[in-house]
Coordinates of C-alpha atoms in Angstrom, one line a residue:
X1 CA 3.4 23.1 -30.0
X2 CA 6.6 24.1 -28.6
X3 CA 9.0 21.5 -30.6
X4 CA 11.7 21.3 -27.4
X5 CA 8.0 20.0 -25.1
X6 CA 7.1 17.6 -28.4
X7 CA 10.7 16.1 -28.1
X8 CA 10.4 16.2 -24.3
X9 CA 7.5 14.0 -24.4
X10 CA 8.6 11.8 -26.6
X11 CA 11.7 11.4 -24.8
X12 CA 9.6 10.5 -21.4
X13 CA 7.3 8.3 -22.8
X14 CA 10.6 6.1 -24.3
X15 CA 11.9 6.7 -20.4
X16 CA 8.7 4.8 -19.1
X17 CA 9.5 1.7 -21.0
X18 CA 12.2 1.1 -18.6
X19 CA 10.0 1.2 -15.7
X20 CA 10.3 -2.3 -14.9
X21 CA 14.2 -2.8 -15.9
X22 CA 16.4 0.4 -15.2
X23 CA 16.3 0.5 -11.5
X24 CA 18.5 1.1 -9.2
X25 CA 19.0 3.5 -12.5
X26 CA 16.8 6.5 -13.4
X27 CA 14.4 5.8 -16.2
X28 CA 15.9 7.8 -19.0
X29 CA 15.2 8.1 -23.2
X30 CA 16.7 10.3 -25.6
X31 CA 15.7 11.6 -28.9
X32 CA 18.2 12.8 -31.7
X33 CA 16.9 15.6 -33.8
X34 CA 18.3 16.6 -36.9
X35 CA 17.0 19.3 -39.5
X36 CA 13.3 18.8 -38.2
X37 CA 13.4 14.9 -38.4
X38 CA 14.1 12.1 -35.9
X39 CA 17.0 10.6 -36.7
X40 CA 17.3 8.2 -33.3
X41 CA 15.6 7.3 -30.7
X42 CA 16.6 5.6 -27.5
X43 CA 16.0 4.4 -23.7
X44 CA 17.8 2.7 -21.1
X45 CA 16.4 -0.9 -21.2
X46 CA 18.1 -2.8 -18.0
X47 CA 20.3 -2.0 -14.9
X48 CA 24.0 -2.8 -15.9
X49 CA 23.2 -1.8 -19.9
X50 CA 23.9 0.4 -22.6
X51 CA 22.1 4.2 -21.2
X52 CA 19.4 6.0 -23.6
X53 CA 22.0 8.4 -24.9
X54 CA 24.3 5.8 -26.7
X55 CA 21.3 3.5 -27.9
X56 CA 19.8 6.6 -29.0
X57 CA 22.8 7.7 -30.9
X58 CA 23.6 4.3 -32.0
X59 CA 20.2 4.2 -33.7
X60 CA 21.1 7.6 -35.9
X61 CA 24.5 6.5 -36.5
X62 CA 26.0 9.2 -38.9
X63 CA 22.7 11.5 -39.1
X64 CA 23.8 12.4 -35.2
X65 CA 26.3 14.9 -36.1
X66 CA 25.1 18.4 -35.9
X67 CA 22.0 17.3 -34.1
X68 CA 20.0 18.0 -31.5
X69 CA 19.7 15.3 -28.4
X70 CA 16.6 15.7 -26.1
X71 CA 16.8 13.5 -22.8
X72 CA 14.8 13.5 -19.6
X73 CA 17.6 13.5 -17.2
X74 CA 21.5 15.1 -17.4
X75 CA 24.0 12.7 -19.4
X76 CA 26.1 10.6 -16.8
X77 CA 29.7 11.9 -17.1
X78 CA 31.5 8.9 -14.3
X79 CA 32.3 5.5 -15.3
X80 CA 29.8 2.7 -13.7
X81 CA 28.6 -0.2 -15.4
X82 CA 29.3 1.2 -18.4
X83 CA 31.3 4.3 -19.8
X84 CA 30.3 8.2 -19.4
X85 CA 27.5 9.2 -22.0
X86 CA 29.2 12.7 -22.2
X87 CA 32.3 11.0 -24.1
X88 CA 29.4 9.6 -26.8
X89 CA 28.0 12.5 -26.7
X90 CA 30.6 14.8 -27.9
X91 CA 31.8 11.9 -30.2
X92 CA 28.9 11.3 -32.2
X93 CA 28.8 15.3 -33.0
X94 CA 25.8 16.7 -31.3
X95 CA 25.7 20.3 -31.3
X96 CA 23.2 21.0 -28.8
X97 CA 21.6 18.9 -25.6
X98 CA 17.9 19.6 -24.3
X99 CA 17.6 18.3 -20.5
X100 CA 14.9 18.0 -18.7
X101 CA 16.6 18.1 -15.2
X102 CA 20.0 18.2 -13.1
X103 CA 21.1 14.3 -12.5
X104 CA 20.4 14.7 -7.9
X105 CA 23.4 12.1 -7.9
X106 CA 26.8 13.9 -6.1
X107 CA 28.7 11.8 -9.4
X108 CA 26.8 13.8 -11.9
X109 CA 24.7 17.0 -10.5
X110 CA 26.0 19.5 -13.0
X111 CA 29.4 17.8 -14.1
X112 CA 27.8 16.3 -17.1
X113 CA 26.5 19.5 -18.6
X114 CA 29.9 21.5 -17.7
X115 CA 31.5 18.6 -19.8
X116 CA 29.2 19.4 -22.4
X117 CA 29.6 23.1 -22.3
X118 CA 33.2 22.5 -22.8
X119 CA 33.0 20.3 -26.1
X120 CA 31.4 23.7 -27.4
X121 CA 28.1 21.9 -27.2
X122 CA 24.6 23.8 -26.4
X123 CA 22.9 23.0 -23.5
X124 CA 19.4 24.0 -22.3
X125 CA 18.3 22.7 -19.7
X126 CA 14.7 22.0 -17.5
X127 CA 12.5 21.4 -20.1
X128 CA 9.3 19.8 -19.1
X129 CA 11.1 19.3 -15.8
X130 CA 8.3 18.3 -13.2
X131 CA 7.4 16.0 -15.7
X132 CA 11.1 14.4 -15.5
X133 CA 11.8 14.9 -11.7
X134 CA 8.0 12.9 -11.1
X135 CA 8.7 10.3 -13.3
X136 CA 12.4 9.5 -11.5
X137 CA 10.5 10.2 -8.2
X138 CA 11.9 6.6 -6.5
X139 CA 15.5 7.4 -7.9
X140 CA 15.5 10.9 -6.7
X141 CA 14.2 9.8 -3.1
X142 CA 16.7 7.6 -2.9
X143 CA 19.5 9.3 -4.0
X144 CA 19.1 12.8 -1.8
X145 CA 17.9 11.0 1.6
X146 CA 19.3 7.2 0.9
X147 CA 15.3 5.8 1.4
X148 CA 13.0 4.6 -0.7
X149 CA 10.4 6.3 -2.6
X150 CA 7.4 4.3 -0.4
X151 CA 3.7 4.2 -2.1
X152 CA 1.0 3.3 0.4
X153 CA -1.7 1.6 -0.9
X154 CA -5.1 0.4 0.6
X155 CA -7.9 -1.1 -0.7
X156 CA -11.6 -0.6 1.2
X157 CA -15.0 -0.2 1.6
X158 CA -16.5 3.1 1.1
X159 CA -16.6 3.9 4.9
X160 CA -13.2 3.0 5.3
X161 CA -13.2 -0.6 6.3
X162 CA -10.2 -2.8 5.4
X163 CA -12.4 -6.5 6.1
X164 CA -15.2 -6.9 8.5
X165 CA -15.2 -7.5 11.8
X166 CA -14.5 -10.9 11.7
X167 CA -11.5 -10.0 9.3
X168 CA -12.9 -11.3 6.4
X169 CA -11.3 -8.8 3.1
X170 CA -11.2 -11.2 -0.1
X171 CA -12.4 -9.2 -2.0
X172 CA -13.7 -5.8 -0.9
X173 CA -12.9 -4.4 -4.3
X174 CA -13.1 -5.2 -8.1
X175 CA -10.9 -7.2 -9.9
X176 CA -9.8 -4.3 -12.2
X177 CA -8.4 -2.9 -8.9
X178 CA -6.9 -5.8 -8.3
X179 CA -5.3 -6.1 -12.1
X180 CA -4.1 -2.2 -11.5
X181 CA -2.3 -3.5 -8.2
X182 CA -0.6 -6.2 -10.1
X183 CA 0.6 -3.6 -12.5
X184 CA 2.0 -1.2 -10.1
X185 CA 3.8 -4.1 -8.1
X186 CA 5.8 -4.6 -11.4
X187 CA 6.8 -0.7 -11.2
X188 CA 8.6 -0.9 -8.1
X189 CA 11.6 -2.5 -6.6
X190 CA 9.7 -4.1 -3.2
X191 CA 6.7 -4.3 -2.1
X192 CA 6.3 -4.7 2.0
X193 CA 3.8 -6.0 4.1
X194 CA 3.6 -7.2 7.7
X195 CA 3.0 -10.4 9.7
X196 CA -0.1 -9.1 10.9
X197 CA -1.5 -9.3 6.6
X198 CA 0.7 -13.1 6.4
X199 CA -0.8 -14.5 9.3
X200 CA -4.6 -13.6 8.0
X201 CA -4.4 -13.8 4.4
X202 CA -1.2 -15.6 3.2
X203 CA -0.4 -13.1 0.4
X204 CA 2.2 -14.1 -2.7
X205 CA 2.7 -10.3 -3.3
X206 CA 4.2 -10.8 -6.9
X207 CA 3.1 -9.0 -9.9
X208 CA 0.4 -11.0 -12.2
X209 CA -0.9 -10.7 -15.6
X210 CA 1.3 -10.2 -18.4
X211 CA 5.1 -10.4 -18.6
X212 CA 6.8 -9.6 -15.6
X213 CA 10.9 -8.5 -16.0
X214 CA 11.4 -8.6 -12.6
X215 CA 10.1 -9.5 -9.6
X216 CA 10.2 -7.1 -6.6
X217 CA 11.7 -8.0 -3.3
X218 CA 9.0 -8.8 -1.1
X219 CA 10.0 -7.3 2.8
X220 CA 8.0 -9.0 5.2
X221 CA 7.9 -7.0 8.9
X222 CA 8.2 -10.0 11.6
X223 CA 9.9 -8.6 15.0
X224 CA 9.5 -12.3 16.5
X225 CA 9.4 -14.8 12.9
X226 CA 6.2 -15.2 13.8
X227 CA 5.6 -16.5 10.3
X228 CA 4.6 -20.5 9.4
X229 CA 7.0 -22.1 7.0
X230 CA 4.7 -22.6 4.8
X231 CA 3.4 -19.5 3.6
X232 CA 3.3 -18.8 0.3
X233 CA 5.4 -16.0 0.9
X234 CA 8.5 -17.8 2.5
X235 CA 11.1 -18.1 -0.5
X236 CA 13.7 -16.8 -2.6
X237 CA 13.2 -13.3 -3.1
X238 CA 11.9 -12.8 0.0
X239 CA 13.2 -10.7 3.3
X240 CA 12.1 -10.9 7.1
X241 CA 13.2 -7.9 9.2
X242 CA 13.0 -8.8 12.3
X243 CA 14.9 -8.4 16.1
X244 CA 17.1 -10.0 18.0
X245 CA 14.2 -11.5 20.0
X246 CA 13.2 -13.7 17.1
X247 CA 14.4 -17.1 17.4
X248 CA 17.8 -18.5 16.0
X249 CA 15.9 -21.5 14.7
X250 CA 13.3 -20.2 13.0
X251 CA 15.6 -17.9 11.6
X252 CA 18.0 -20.6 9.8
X253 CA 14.8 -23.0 8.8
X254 CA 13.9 -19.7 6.3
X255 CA 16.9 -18.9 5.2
X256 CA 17.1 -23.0 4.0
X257 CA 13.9 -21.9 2.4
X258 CA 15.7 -19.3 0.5
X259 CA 14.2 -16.6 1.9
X260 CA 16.8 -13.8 3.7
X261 CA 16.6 -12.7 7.3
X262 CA 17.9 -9.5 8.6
X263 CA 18.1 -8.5 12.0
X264 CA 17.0 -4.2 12.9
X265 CA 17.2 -2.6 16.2
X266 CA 14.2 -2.9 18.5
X267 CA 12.3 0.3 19.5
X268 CA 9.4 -0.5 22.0
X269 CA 9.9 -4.4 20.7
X270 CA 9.2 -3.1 17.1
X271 CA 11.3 -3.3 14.3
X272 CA 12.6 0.5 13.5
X273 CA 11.8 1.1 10.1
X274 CA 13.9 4.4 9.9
X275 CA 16.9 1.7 9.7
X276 CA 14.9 -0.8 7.6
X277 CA 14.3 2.0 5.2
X278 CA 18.2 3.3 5.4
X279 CA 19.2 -0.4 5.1
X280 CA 16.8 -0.8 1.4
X281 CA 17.9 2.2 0.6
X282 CA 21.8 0.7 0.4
X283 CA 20.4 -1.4 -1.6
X284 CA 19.6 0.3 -4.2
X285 CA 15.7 0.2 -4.0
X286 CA 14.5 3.2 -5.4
X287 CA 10.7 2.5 -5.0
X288 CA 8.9 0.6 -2.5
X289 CA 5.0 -0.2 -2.0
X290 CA 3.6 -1.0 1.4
X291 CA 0.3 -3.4 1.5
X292 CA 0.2 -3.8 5.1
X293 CA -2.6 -3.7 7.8
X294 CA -3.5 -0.5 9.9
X295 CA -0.9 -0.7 12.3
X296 CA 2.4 -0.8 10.0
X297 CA 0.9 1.5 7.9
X298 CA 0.2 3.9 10.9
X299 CA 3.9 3.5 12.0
X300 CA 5.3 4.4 8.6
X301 CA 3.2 7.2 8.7
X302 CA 4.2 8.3 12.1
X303 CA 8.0 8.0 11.4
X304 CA 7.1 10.3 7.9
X305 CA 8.2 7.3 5.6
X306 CA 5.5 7.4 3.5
X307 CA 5.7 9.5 0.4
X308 CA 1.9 8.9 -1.6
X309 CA -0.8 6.8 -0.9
X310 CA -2.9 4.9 -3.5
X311 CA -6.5 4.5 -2.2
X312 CA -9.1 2.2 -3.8
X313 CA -12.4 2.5 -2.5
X314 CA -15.4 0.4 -3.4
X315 CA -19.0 1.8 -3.3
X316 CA -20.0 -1.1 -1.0
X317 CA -20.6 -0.4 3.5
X318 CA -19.3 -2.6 6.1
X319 CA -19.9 -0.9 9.5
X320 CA -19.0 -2.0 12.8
X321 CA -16.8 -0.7 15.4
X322 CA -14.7 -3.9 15.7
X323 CA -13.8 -4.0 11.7
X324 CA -10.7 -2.8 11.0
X325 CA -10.1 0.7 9.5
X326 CA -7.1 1.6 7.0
X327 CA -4.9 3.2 9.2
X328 CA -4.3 2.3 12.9
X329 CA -2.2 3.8 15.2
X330 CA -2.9 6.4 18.2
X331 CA -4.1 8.9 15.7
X332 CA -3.7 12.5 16.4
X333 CA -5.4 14.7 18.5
X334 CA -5.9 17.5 16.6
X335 CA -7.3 18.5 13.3
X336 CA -4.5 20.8 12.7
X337 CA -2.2 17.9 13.5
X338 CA -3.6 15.9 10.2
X339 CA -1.4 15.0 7.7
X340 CA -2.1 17.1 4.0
X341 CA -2.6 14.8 0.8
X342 CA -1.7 16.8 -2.0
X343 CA -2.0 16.5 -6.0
X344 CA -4.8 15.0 -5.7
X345 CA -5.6 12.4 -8.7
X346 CA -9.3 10.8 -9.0
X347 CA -9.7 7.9 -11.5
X348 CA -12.5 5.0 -12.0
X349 CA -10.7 1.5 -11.8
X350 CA -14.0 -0.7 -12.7
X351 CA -16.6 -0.2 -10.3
X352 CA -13.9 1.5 -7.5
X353 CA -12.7 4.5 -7.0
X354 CA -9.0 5.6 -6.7
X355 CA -7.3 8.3 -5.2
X356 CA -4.0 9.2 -5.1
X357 CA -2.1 11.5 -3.8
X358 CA 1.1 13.1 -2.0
X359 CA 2.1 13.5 1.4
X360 CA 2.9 17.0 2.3
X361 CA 5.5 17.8 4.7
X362 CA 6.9 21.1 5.9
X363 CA 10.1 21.9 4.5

């Protein structure tokens, strides 16, 4: 095996223990290599801590110098929450830096590795580097368009029914679906639903099962504040977008709840989520999945928000015309006019089936 791919990998896999921590950060880790042997190893645990390069090179201490330091994403070279890597860098002695991509952010985006060059220091980079740019998919979203990185998910029958006709859903599929969700709720920043889901199935949307670092914002789509005061939902860490149609009232009774209200321009009475999404974007939410019913998800689909989808499908039928399908909306009118799903992963989750995939768009 190609030693610069063995580090690579190494370095991701230390990256992906920051899932649930580094954001609005990229997941980063680093590996120091020195004379064939790992010297120090490294990622960036929590928003607002040291980065993977300086734990990394803390951990080798001395055995740095002369080394060889493998990292997922270009060294930071700006002052933020905590100094540039580039200065520890060059301190500690390394002699040559293997990257597996450009940093997207305008502070970074090449700066860091002209610093580098500079300090007489090697630099190779885009190693591995679709591995690195899907791993930092949310951060990269957000950074180049200021949106989320937004994950549709859906869970139904095999024939495509969210719940039957009489809206009945709990529980189409199998708990290990179910567990899976919980897991990738803790891997993003927010997770969004609408009023539509509250109002027929009083969802906590928080992560379950195992430690959780921290809880995603949970963005609740309510043009009117339609929502009781006693769902399970209303509380801290909680947002309702909403309009300037919903009541003034209603609006200050949930914000005594400690949940937030923000008011979004009205298109066709709707909240627009092209501002929603701009407005999350601010801040600083890199990734963002939407369990919502058919007609939310249609609109996000619509207004090209959505970047993957996350299917479970469970070998069971439900029929019926009335009972609710997993996307709404006007449709299309065309076959030619469907929208691609690319990259297509199959997996078993239990007894279900789940597909993912990614949404294609014309450049």
């Amino acid at each position: 095996m190609n030693p610069d791919h063995f580090y690579m990998r190494l370095a991701l896999s230390l990256a992906r223990k920051g899932m649930e921590g580094a954001s609005p950060n990229p997941m980063v880790g680093a590996v120091v290599v020195k004379n064939g042997k790992i010297v120090g190893q490294g990622y960036h645990k929590m928003y607002g801590e040291a980065h993977a390069e300086v734990n990394a090179l803390h951990d080798a201490g001395r055995a740095a110098k002369g080394g060889t330091l493998y990292l997922n994403l270009e060294p930071c070279c700006h002052f933020g929450k905590t100094p540039p890597c580039t200065d520890a860098v060059i301190k500690a002695g390394i002699k040559r830096v293997v990257a597996g991509m450009t940093d997207p952010n305008p502070k970074v985006s090449g700066k860091g590795f002209e610093i580098l060059k500079k300090a007489k220091v090697d630099v190779e980079i885009g190693v591995l580097e679709e591995e690195c740019r899907k791993l930092n998919e949310g951060f990269i979203k957000r950074i180049t368009t200021g949106r989320p990185f937004v994950i549709l998910k859906i869970a139904a029958s095999l024939d495509g029914k969210t719940a039957t006709k009489y809206r009945e859903s709990k529980w189409i599929t199998s708990e290990a679906s179910r567990l899976h969700v919980h897991k990738l709720r803790k891997q993003v920043d927010a997770v969004m639903t609408g009023i539509g889901t509250v109002l027929a199935d009083d969802p906590l949307l928080t992560p379950r099962g195992g430690r959780v670092k921290k809880l995603p914002l949970r963005v609740v789509v309510d043009s009117s504040l339609r929502v009781p005061s006693t769902a399970k939902i209303v509380g801290v860490n909680t947002l309702f977008v909403t309009t300037d149609s919903a009541s003034v009232e209603k609006a200050e009774l949930l914000e005594t709840k400690g949940s937030k209200v923000k008011i979004f321009k009205s298109r066709n009475g709707k909240v627009d989520m092209t501002i929603v999404m701009d407005y999350l974007g601010k801040k600083g939410i890199n990734s963002m999945m939407l369990e919502a019913g058919p007609e939310l998800s249609a609109s996000l689909i619509r207004e090209g928000l959505v970047d993957k989808v996350v299917f479970f499908y469970a070998p069971r039928i439900i029929g019926g015309i009335d009972a609710p399908g997993m996307v709404g909306g006007s449709g299309i009118d065309k076959l030619a006019e469907a929208i691609p799903i690319k990259d297509i992963v199959a997996k078993r989750c239990g007894e279900d089936i789940m597909i993912e995939g990614y949404v294609h768009r014309d450049s």
